[in-house]
């Protein structure tokens, strides 16, 4: 998605070879129009799949799951990282190790909102190690719902997340795929040169 790549080039802060900060427009302050465009793009990519629910994980996937849900005219659900006292009913749960916070937590969603009748599209902000998304895939499996695929806003293709998901036969679509980055420069995967760079690394 060109618009997204331009914003990453203009405003993304590359903190190291592996960490990209996009707090000015994606996951702290949110450009609402861009978030809506992202939702429309996911809806376009997965059109024809009759998605019934969009699933994400709190907090930074929520705005994109909501935008996608609006575009598909279906509800979205976000997995909670801490079991709230209000979540008294039975839950599906899976462990997730956080790349940014270096801790493992149990994510959960109520069994009331997902079941075998559903076709689920998972949406998240980043695909890095894949831990968060593998946890959500596990939850969809527990529910008996059908997983249509995963939509990621930004994929760091030099990390193992995509291959972990593909090993589980999950269809993955990312709107911006970063082949490599270093302070001051970012290479997206549509460049032929960047593609070969990634292949060498994997
Ligand atoms: P995972 O490693 O499980 O694929 O990534 C889990 C979460 O960590 C993502 O949903 C995202 O919120 C956060 N994350 C991973 N890599 C980055 C990064 O480079 N920058 C930012 N801002 N968040 C990241």
Tab-separated table of C-alpha atoms and ligand atoms in Angstrom:
chain	number	residue	atom	x	y	z
A	1	UNK	CA	0.000	0.000	0.000
A	2	UNK	CA	1.873	3.005	-1.361
A	3	UNK	CA	0.293	5.561	0.958
A	4	UNK	CA	1.395	3.545	3.982
A	5	UNK	CA	4.935	3.022	2.690
A	6	UNK	CA	5.295	6.768	2.123
A	7	UNK	CA	4.239	7.511	5.701
A	8	UNK	CA	6.687	4.922	7.048
A	9	UNK	CA	9.480	6.540	5.013
A	10	UNK	CA	8.501	10.051	6.122
A	11	UNK	CA	7.632	9.497	9.785
A	12	UNK	CA	8.898	6.075	10.859
A	13	UNK	CA	11.690	6.142	13.402
A	14	UNK	CA	14.015	3.203	13.040
A	15	UNK	CA	15.269	2.627	16.547
A	16	UNK	CA	17.456	-0.353	15.640
A	17	UNK	CA	17.771	-2.980	12.900
A	18	UNK	CA	14.607	-4.617	14.291
A	19	UNK	CA	12.412	-1.936	15.905
A	20	UNK	CA	10.359	0.582	13.959
A	21	UNK	CA	8.487	3.322	15.807
A	22	UNK	CA	5.369	4.633	14.060
A	23	UNK	CA	3.788	6.411	17.016
A	24	UNK	CA	2.979	9.596	15.100
A	25	UNK	CA	0.402	7.969	12.780
A	26	UNK	CA	-0.227	4.290	13.581
A	27	UNK	CA	0.077	3.145	17.150
A	28	UNK	CA	0.025	5.994	19.610
A	29	UNK	CA	-1.423	8.976	17.776
A	30	UNK	CA	-3.564	7.436	15.011
A	31	UNK	CA	-4.233	8.992	11.604
A	32	UNK	CA	-7.918	8.101	11.481
A	33	UNK	CA	-8.300	8.527	7.718
A	34	UNK	CA	-5.292	6.297	7.085
A	35	UNK	CA	-6.710	3.697	9.512
A	36	UNK	CA	-9.994	3.728	7.562
A	37	UNK	CA	-8.095	3.282	4.268
A	38	UNK	CA	-6.236	0.343	5.811
A	39	UNK	CA	-9.549	-1.219	6.796
A	40	UNK	CA	-10.885	-0.777	3.252
A	41	UNK	CA	-7.761	-2.381	1.824
A	42	UNK	CA	-8.093	-5.465	4.047
A	43	UNK	CA	-11.795	-5.664	3.145
A	44	UNK	CA	-10.866	-5.512	-0.559
A	45	UNK	CA	-8.164	-8.203	-0.218
A	46	UNK	CA	-10.453	-10.596	1.656
A	47	UNK	CA	-13.658	-9.771	-0.252
A	48	UNK	CA	-15.528	-12.887	-1.310
A	49	UNK	CA	-14.563	-14.803	1.835
A	50	UNK	CA	-17.810	-13.935	3.697
A	51	UNK	CA	-15.953	-12.983	6.854
A	52	UNK	CA	-18.288	-12.905	9.894
A	53	UNK	CA	-15.850	-11.588	12.545
A	54	UNK	CA	-12.603	-9.646	12.592
A	55	UNK	CA	-10.269	-10.602	15.442
A	56	UNK	CA	-7.355	-8.681	16.919
A	57	UNK	CA	-5.436	-8.268	20.170
A	58	UNK	CA	-5.397	-5.230	22.425
A	59	UNK	CA	-4.210	-2.555	22.186
A	60	UNK	CA	-2.603	-1.544	18.937
A	61	UNK	CA	-4.587	-3.803	16.596
A	62	UNK	CA	-7.927	-2.352	17.665
A	63	UNK	CA	-8.181	0.650	15.344
A	64	UNK	CA	-7.376	-1.481	12.261
A	65	UNK	CA	-9.760	-4.278	13.254
A	66	UNK	CA	-12.473	-1.701	13.774
A	67	UNK	CA	-11.788	-0.064	10.398
A	68	UNK	CA	-11.850	-3.501	8.729
A	69	UNK	CA	-15.047	-4.446	10.551
A	70	UNK	CA	-16.683	-1.232	9.364
A	71	UNK	CA	-15.581	-1.874	5.774
A	72	UNK	CA	-16.882	-5.478	5.891
A	73	UNK	CA	-19.944	-4.542	7.957
A	74	UNK	CA	-19.194	-7.179	10.613
A	75	UNK	CA	-18.260	-6.985	14.322
A	76	UNK	CA	-14.696	-7.099	15.531
A	77	UNK	CA	-13.437	-8.764	18.722
A	78	UNK	CA	-10.245	-7.953	20.547
A	79	UNK	CA	-8.462	-10.492	22.694
A	80	UNK	CA	-7.737	-9.190	26.180
A	81	UNK	CA	-4.280	-9.463	27.660
A	82	UNK	CA	-5.504	-9.578	31.252
A	83	UNK	CA	-8.626	-11.428	32.309
A	84	UNK	CA	-11.045	-8.697	33.406
A	85	UNK	CA	-13.433	-9.260	36.325
A	86	UNK	CA	-16.254	-8.585	33.864
A	87	UNK	CA	-15.077	-11.540	31.737
A	88	UNK	CA	-16.752	-14.038	34.068
A	89	UNK	CA	-17.924	-16.391	31.329
A	90	UNK	CA	-15.906	-19.214	29.741
A	91	UNK	CA	-12.976	-18.075	27.625
A	92	UNK	CA	-10.653	-19.336	24.916
A	93	UNK	CA	-7.096	-18.582	25.942
A	94	UNK	CA	-3.538	-18.846	24.554
A	95	UNK	CA	-0.070	-17.797	25.771
A	96	UNK	CA	1.691	-14.978	23.895
A	97	UNK	CA	5.250	-13.767	24.332
A	98	UNK	CA	5.568	-10.014	23.763
A	99	UNK	CA	8.444	-8.935	21.532
A	100	UNK	CA	8.325	-5.303	22.677
A	101	UNK	CA	7.699	-5.927	26.395
A	102	UNK	CA	9.699	-9.132	26.831
A	103	UNK	CA	7.008	-10.883	28.871
A	104	UNK	CA	4.555	-13.758	28.386
A	105	UNK	CA	0.865	-13.275	29.070
A	106	UNK	CA	-2.363	-15.227	28.537
A	107	UNK	CA	-4.710	-13.675	25.998
A	108	UNK	CA	-8.378	-14.511	26.182
A	109	UNK	CA	-11.705	-13.949	24.500
A	110	UNK	CA	-15.167	-14.939	25.613
A	111	UNK	CA	-16.589	-18.140	24.129
A	112	UNK	CA	-19.839	-16.210	23.598
A	113	UNK	CA	-18.474	-14.299	20.613
A	114	UNK	CA	-16.708	-16.924	18.503
A	115	UNK	CA	-17.835	-20.405	17.444
A	116	UNK	CA	-17.915	-22.981	14.621
A	117	UNK	CA	-20.392	-20.877	12.623
A	118	UNK	CA	-17.825	-18.056	12.178
A	119	UNK	CA	-15.372	-17.169	9.400
A	120	UNK	CA	-12.599	-15.115	10.950
A	121	UNK	CA	-10.151	-12.573	9.595
A	122	UNK	CA	-7.328	-11.746	12.019
A	123	UNK	CA	-5.903	-8.209	11.781
A	124	UNK	CA	-2.922	-6.689	13.615
A	125	UNK	CA	-0.563	-3.738	13.411
A	126	UNK	CA	2.792	-5.564	13.158
A	127	UNK	CA	3.959	-9.018	12.126
A	128	UNK	CA	7.346	-9.564	13.743
A	129	UNK	CA	8.098	-12.847	15.544
A	130	UNK	CA	4.497	-13.921	14.915
A	131	UNK	CA	3.883	-14.799	18.578
A	132	UNK	CA	0.778	-12.626	18.939
A	133	UNK	CA	-0.770	-13.889	15.719
A	134	UNK	CA	0.063	-17.537	16.403
A	135	UNK	CA	-1.774	-17.077	19.752
A	136	UNK	CA	-4.826	-15.709	17.918
A	137	UNK	CA	-4.688	-18.514	15.337
A	138	UNK	CA	-4.695	-20.961	18.248
A	139	UNK	CA	-7.783	-19.263	19.722
A	140	UNK	CA	-9.631	-19.474	16.380
A	141	UNK	CA	-8.769	-23.179	16.209
A	142	UNK	CA	-10.111	-23.775	19.738
A	143	UNK	CA	-13.388	-22.085	18.775
A	144	UNK	CA	-13.946	-24.340	15.757
A	145	UNK	CA	-14.328	-21.253	13.533
A	146	UNK	CA	-12.801	-21.103	10.044
A	147	UNK	CA	-9.740	-18.883	9.662
A	148	UNK	CA	-9.903	-16.928	6.409
A	149	UNK	CA	-6.480	-15.342	6.822
A	150	UNK	CA	-4.341	-12.756	8.567
A	151	UNK	CA	-3.985	-9.098	7.566
A	152	UNK	CA	-1.011	-7.163	8.938
A	153	UNK	CA	-0.429	-3.471	8.529
A	154	UNK	CA	3.380	-3.717	8.690
A	155	UNK	CA	5.375	-6.903	8.273
A	156	UNK	CA	9.045	-7.065	9.178
A	157	UNK	CA	9.811	-9.767	6.651
A	158	UNK	CA	13.296	-10.363	8.021
A	159	UNK	CA	11.722	-11.810	11.190
A	160	UNK	CA	10.188	-15.261	11.393
A	161	UNK	CA	6.481	-14.394	11.795
A	162	UNK	CA	5.326	-14.966	8.205
A	163	UNK	CA	7.017	-18.339	7.858
A	164	UNK	CA	5.590	-19.495	11.217
A	165	UNK	CA	2.078	-18.651	10.015
A	166	UNK	CA	2.607	-20.128	6.552
A	167	UNK	CA	3.779	-23.370	8.169
A	168	UNK	CA	0.313	-23.482	9.708
A	169	UNK	CA	-1.234	-22.952	6.220
A	170	UNK	CA	-2.438	-19.480	7.143
A	171	UNK	CA	-2.939	-16.975	4.292
A	172	UNK	CA	-1.002	-13.808	5.199
A	173	UNK	CA	-1.412	-10.370	3.599
A	174	UNK	CA	0.657	-7.420	4.770
A	175	UNK	CA	0.178	-3.902	3.474
A	176	UNK	CA	3.825	-2.890	3.880
A	177	UNK	CA	6.558	-5.537	3.888
A	178	UNK	CA	9.911	-4.387	5.173
A	179	UNK	CA	12.841	-6.357	3.766
A	180	UNK	CA	15.420	-4.585	5.875
A	181	UNK	CA	15.900	-1.372	7.803
A	182	UNK	CA	18.577	0.598	9.574
A	183	UNK	CA	18.496	4.068	11.122
A	184	UNK	CA	17.676	6.463	8.258
A	185	UNK	CA	16.729	3.825	5.663
A	186	UNK	CA	13.975	1.341	5.001
A	187	UNK	CA	13.662	-1.130	2.111
A	188	UNK	CA	10.285	-2.484	1.128
A	189	UNK	CA	9.858	-5.874	-0.399
A	190	UNK	CA	8.458	-4.942	-3.788
A	191	UNK	CA	11.954	-3.889	-4.891
A	192	UNK	CA	13.553	-6.876	-6.656
A	193	UNK	CA	16.820	-6.096	-4.863
A	194	UNK	CA	15.086	-6.139	-1.476
A	195	UNK	CA	13.465	-9.491	-2.277
A	196	UNK	CA	16.790	-11.141	-2.890
A	197	UNK	CA	18.096	-9.555	0.302
A	198	UNK	CA	15.322	-11.249	2.299
A	199	UNK	CA	15.863	-14.610	0.590
A	200	UNK	CA	19.516	-14.506	1.570
A	201	UNK	CA	18.605	-13.813	5.200
A	202	UNK	CA	15.884	-16.503	5.571
B	1	LIG	P1	5.054	-10.356	17.263
B	1	LIG	O1	6.512	-10.436	17.584
B	1	LIG	O2	4.231	-11.218	18.164
B	1	LIG	O3	4.801	-10.639	15.799
B	1	LIG	O4	4.631	-8.850	17.532
B	1	LIG	C1	3.712	-8.557	18.552
B	1	LIG	C2	3.437	-7.102	18.699
B	1	LIG	O5	4.636	-6.420	19.037
B	1	LIG	C3	2.910	-6.394	17.463
B	1	LIG	O6	1.527	-6.535	17.328
B	1	LIG	C4	3.297	-4.962	17.775
B	1	LIG	O7	2.323	-4.357	18.595
B	1	LIG	C5	4.605	-5.125	18.545
B	1	LIG	N1	5.766	-4.938	17.652
B	1	LIG	C6	6.571	-5.885	17.112
B	1	LIG	N2	7.559	-5.323	16.419
B	1	LIG	C7	7.369	-3.975	16.494
B	1	LIG	C8	8.072	-2.835	15.966
B	1	LIG	O8	9.110	-2.917	15.272
B	1	LIG	N3	7.556	-1.622	16.276
B	1	LIG	C9	6.424	-1.462	17.039
B	1	LIG	N4	5.996	-0.213	17.229
B	1	LIG	N5	5.751	-2.504	17.551
B	1	LIG	C10	6.221	-3.746	17.281
